[in-house]
mmCIF file of C-alpha atoms in Angstrom:
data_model
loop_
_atom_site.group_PDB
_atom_site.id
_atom_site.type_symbol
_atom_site.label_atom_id
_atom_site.label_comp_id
_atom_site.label_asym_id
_atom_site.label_seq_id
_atom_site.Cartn_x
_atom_site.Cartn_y
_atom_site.Cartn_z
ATOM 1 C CA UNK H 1326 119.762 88.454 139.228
ATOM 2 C CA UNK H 1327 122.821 90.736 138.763
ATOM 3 C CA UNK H 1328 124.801 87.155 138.131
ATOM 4 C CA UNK H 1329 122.449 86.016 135.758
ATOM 5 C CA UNK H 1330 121.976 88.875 133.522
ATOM 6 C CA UNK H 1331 126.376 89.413 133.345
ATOM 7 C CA UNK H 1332 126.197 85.827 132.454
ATOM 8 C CA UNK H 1333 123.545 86.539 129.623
ATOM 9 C CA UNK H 1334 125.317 89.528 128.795
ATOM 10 C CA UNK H 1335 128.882 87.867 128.272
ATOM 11 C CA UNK H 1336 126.792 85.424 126.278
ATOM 12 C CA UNK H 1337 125.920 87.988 123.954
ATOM 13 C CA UNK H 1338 128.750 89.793 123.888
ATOM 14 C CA UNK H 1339 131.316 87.292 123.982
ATOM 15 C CA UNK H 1340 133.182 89.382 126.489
ATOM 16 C CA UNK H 1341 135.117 87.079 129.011
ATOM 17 C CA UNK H 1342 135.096 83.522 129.620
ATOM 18 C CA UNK H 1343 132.471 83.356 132.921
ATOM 19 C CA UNK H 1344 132.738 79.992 134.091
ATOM 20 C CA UNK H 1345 133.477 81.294 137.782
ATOM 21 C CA UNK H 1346 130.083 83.137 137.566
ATOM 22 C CA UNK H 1347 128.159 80.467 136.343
ATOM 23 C CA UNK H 1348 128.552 78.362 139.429
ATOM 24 C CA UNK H 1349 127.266 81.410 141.204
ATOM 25 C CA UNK H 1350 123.768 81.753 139.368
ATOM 26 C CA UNK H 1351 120.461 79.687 138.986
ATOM 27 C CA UNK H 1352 120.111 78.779 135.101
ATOM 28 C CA UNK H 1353 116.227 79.864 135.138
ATOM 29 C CA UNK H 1354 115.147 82.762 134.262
ATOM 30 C CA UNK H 1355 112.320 84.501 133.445
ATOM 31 C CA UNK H 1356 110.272 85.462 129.668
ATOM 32 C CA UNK H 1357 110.785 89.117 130.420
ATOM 33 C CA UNK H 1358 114.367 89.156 130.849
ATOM 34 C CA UNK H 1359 114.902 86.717 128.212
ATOM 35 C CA UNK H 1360 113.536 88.632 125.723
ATOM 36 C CA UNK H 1361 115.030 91.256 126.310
ATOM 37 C CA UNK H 1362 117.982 89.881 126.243
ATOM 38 C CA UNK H 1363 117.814 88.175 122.916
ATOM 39 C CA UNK H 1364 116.362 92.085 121.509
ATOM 40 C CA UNK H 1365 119.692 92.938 122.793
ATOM 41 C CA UNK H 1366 121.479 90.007 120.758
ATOM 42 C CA UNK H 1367 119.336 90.936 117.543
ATOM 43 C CA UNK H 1368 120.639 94.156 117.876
ATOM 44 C CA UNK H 1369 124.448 92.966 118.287
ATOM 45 C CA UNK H 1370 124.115 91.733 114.874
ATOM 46 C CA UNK H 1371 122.892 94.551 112.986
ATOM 47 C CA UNK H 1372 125.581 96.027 110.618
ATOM 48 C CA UNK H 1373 125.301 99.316 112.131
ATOM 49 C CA UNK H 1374 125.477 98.449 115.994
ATOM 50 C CA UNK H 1375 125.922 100.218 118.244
ATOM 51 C CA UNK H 1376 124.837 102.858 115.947
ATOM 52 C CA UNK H 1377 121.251 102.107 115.695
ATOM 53 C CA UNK H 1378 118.220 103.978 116.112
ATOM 54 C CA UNK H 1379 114.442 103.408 118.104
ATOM 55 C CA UNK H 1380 113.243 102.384 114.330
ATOM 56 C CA UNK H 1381 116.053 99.475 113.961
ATOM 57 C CA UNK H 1382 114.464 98.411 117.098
ATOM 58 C CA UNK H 1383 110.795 99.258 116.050
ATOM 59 C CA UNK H 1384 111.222 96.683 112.619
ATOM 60 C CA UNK H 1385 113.336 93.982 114.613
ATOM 61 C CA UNK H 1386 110.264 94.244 117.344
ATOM 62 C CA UNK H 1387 107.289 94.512 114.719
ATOM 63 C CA UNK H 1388 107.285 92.201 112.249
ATOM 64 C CA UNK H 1389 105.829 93.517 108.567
ATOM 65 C CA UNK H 1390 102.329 92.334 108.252
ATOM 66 C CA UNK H 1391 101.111 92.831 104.428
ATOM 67 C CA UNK H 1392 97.623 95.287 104.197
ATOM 68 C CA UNK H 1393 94.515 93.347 102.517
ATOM 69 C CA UNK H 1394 94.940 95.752 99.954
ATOM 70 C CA UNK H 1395 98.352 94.321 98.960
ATOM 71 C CA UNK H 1396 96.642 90.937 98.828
ATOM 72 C CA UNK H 1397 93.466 92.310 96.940
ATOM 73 C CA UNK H 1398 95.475 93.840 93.948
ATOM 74 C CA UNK H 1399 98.682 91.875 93.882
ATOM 75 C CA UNK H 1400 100.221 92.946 90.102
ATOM 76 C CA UNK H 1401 100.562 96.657 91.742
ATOM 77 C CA UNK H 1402 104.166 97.783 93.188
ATOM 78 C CA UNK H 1403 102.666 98.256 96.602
ATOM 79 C CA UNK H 1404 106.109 99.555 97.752
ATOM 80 C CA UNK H 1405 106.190 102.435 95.072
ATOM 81 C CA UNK H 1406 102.688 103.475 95.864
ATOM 82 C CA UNK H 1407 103.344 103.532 99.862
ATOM 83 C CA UNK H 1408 106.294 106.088 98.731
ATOM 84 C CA UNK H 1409 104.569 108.147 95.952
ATOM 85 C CA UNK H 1410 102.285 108.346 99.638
ATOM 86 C CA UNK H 1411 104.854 109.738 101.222
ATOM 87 C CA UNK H 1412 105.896 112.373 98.752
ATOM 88 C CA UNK H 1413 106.822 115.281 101.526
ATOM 89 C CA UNK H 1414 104.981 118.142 99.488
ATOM 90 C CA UNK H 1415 101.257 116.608 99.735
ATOM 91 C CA UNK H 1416 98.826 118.280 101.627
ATOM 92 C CA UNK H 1417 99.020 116.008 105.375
ATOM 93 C CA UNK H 1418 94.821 116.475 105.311
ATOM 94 C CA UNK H 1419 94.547 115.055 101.531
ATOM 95 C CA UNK H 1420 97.496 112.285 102.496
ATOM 96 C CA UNK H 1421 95.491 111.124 105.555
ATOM 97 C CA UNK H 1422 92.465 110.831 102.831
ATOM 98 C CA UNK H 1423 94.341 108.839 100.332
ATOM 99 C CA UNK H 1424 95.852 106.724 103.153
ATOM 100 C CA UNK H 1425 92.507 105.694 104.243
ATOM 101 C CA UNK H 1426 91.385 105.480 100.371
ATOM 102 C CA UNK H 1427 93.860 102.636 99.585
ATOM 103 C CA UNK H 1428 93.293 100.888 102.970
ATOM 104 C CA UNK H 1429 89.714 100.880 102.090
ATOM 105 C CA UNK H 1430 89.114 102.188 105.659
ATOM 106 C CA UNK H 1431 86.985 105.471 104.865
ATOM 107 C CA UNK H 1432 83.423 105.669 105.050
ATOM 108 C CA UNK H 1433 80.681 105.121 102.364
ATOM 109 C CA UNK H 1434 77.254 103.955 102.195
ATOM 110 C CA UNK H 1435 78.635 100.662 101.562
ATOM 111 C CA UNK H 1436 80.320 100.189 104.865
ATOM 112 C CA UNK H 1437 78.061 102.278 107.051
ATOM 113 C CA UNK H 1438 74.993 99.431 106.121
ATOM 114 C CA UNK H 1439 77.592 96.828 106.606
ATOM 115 C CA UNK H 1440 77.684 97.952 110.283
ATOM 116 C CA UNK H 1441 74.074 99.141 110.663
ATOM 117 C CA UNK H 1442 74.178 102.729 110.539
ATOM 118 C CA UNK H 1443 72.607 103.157 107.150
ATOM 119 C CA UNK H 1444 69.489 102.005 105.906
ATOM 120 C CA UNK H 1445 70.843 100.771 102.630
ATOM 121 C CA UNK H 1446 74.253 100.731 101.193
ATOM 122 C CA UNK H 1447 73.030 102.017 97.847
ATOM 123 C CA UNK H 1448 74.515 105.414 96.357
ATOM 124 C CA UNK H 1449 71.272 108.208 96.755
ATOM 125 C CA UNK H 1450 71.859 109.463 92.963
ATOM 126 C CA UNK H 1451 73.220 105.998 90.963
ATOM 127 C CA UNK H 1452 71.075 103.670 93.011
ATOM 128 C CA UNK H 1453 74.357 100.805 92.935
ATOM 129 C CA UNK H 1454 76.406 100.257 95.664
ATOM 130 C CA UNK H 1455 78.683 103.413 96.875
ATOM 131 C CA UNK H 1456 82.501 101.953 97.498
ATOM 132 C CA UNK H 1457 85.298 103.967 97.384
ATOM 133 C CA UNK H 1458 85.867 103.076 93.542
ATOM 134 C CA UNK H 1459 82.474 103.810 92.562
ATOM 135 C CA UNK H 1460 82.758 107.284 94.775
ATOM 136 C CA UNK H 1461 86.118 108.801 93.313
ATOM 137 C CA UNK H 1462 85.514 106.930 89.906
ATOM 138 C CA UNK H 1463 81.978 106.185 88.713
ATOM 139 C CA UNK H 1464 79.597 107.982 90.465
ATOM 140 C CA UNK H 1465 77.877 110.698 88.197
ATOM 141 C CA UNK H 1466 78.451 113.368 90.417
ATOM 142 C CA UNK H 1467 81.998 113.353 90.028
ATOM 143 C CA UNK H 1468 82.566 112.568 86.163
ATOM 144 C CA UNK H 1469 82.779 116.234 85.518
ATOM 145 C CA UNK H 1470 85.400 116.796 87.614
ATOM 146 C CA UNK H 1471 86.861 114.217 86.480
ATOM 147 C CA UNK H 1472 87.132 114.759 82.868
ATOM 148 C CA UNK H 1473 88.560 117.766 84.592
ATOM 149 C CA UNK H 1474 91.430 115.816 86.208
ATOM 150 C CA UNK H 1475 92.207 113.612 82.543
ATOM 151 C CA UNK H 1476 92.422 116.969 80.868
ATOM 152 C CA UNK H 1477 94.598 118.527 83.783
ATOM 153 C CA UNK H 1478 96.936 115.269 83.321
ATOM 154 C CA UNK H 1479 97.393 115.747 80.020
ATOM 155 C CA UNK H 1480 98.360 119.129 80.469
ATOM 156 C CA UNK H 1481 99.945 119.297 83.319
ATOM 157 C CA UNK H 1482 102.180 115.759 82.936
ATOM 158 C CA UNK H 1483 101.685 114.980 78.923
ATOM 159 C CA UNK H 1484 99.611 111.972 79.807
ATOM 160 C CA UNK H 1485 97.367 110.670 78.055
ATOM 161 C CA UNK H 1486 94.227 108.698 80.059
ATOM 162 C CA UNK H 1487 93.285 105.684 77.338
ATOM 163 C CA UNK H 1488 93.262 103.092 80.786
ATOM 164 C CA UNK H 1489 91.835 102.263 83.893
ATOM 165 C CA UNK H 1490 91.637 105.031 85.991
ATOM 166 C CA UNK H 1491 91.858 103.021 89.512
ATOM 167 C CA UNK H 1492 95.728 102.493 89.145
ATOM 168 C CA UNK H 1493 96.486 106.466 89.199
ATOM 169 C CA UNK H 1494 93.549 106.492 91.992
ATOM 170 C CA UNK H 1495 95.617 104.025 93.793
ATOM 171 C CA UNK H 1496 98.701 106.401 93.141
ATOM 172 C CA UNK H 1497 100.462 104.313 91.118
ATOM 173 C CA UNK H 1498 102.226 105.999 87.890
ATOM 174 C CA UNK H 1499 104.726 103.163 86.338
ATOM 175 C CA UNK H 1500 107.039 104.773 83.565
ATOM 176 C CA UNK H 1501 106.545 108.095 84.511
ATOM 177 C CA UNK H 1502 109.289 110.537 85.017
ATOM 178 C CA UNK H 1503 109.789 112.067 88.788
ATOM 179 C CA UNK H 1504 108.746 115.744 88.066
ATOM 180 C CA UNK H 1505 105.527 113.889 86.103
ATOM 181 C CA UNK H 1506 105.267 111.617 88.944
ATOM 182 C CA UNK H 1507 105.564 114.269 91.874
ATOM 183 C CA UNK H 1508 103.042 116.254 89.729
ATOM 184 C CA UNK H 1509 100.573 113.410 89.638
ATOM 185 C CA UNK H 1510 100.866 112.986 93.260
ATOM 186 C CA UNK H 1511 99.703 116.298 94.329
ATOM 187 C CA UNK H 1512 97.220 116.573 91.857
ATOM 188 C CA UNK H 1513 95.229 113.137 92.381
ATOM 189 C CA UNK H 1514 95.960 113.324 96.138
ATOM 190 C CA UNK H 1515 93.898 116.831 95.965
ATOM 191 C CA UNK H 1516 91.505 115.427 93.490
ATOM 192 C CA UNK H 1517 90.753 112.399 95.960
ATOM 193 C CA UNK H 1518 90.558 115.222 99.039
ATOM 194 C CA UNK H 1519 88.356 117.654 97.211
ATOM 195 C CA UNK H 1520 85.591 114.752 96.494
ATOM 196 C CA UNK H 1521 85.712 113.384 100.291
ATOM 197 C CA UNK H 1522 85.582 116.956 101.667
ATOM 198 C CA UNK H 1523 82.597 118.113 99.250
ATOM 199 C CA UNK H 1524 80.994 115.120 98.521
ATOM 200 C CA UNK H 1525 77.386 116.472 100.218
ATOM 201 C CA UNK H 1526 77.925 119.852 97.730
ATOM 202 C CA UNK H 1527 77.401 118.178 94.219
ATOM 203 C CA UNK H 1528 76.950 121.777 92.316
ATOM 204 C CA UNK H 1529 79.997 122.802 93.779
ATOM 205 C CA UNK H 1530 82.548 120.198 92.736
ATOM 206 C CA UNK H 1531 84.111 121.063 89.935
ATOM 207 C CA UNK H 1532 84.737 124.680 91.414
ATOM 208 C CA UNK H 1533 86.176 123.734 94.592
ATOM 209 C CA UNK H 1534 88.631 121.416 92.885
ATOM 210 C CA UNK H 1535 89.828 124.185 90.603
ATOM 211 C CA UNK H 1536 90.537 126.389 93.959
ATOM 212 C CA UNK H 1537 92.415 123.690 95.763
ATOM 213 C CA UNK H 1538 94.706 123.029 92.996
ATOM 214 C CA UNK H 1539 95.174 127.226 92.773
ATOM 215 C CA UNK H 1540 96.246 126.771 96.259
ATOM 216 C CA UNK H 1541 98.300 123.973 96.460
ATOM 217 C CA UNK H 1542 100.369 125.258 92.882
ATOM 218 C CA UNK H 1543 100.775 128.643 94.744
ATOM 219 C CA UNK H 1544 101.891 127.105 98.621
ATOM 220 C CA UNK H 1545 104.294 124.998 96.316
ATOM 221 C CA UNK H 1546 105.792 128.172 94.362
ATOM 222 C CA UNK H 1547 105.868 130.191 98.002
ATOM 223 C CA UNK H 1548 107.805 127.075 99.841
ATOM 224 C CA UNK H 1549 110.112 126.223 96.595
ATOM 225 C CA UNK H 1550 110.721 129.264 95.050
ATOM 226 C CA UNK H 1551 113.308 128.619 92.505
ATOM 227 C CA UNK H 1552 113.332 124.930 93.623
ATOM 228 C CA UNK H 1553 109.978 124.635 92.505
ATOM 229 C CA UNK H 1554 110.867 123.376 88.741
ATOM 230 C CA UNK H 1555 113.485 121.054 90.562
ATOM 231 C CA UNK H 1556 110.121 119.085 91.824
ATOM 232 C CA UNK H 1557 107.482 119.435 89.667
ATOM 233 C CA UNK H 1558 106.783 119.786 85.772
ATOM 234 C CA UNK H 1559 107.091 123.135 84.237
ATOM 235 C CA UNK H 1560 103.578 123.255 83.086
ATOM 236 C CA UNK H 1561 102.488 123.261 86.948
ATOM 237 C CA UNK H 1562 104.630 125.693 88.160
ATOM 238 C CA UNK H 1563 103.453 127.983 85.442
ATOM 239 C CA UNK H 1564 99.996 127.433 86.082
ATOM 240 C CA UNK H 1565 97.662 130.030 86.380
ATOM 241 C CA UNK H 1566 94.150 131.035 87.003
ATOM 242 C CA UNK H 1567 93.608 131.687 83.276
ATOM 243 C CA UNK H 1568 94.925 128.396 82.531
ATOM 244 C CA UNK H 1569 92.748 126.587 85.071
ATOM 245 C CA UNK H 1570 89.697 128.280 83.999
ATOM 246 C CA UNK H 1571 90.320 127.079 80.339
ATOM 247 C CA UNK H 1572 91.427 123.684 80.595
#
């Protein structure tokens, strides 16, 4: 085996001429060692080798499979809305939320009939079916709130709401500027959060989003500091209770 795999190596490598050794080795060999030495080929060709890391090898290994989602709304920029995702100063409870939001993967009525763990897949206060869109966007529970969240936009980013709502659901924000943008992140990323996480506590809604978005402005201004306005619009850094209350 130690013939065969200098042999294969040399191959790869073009790093002698091997005919002696060849003579000395059986030509068969088996799928494990072959692939990994073909991974080890793939590699050899990257522009960066040897300088490459377990994630060149993860994407080489793990070919990109598109989500359904991608599929289902195909005139979004899937690859700016995986990164607006990814914005480093969202709340990892509310990103984990979103995440499963756009992969359609978190629980409603809808989904729980599908598999037989609810009697009907009906919303208990519209009576139509509860989906993700109708839970964060129609349902009558939340449209206080969310008149809430289109006034907050407009203040907070200078954005006026005359469109469909599901694209800035679905964290996309085309021709917006980055401190807008990173605004918009954090504040629809807590909006989506604040409905999951109270969505038995109707009453309490509108309250409870007011508080998170008190605490994620002030864990923002504690991290930043002065980098703060560097990030994020000026209106949202100098938020303030009074300011909440009224808007």
């Amino acid at each position: 085996m130690k013939y065969f795999l200098a042999h294969r190596l040399n191959q790869v490598f073009g790093l002698r001429n091997d005919t002696v050794v060849t003579n000395r080795i059986c030509q068969n060999s088996t799928p494990y060692y072959e692939y990994s030495l073909d991974l080890i080929q793939q590699c050899s060709n990257l522009r960066k080798f040897p300088n490459i890391c377990s994630k060149d090898i993860y994407y080489m290994i793990h070919k990109y499979t598109k989500p359904e989602v991608e599929n289902m709304y195909p005139n979004y920029e899937w690859g700016v809305i995986w990164k607006n995702l990814n914005f480093k100063y969202i709340n990892l409870y509310d990103r984990n939320i979103v995440y499963k939001v756009l992969h359609d993967i978190l629980m409603n009525n809808h989904k729980l009939y599908i598999i037989g763990n609810r009697a009907s897949p009906l919303c208990e206060i519209c009576q139509i079916s509860e989906t993700n869109i109708h839970m964060f966007l129609y349902c009558s529970k939340v449209q206080e709130c969310l008149a809430m969240l289109y006034r907050m936009i407009f203040y907070l980013c200078d954005l006026n709401i005359n469109e469909s709502f599901l694209r800035f659901i679905f964290m996309y924000f085309p021709k917006v500027n980055k401190k807008a943008q990173n605004t918009l992140c954090v504040i629809i990323s807590s909006y989506i959060s604040c409905v999951w996480s109270n969505r038995d506590q109707q009453g309490q809604l509108l309250y409870k989003f007011k508080g998170k978005i008190a605490r994620e402005q002030k864990y923002h201004l504690l991290m930043l500091e002065n980098r703060a306005k560097d990030f994020f619009t000026d209106n949202y850094c100098n938020l303030n209770p009074h300011i909440l209350q009224n808007l």
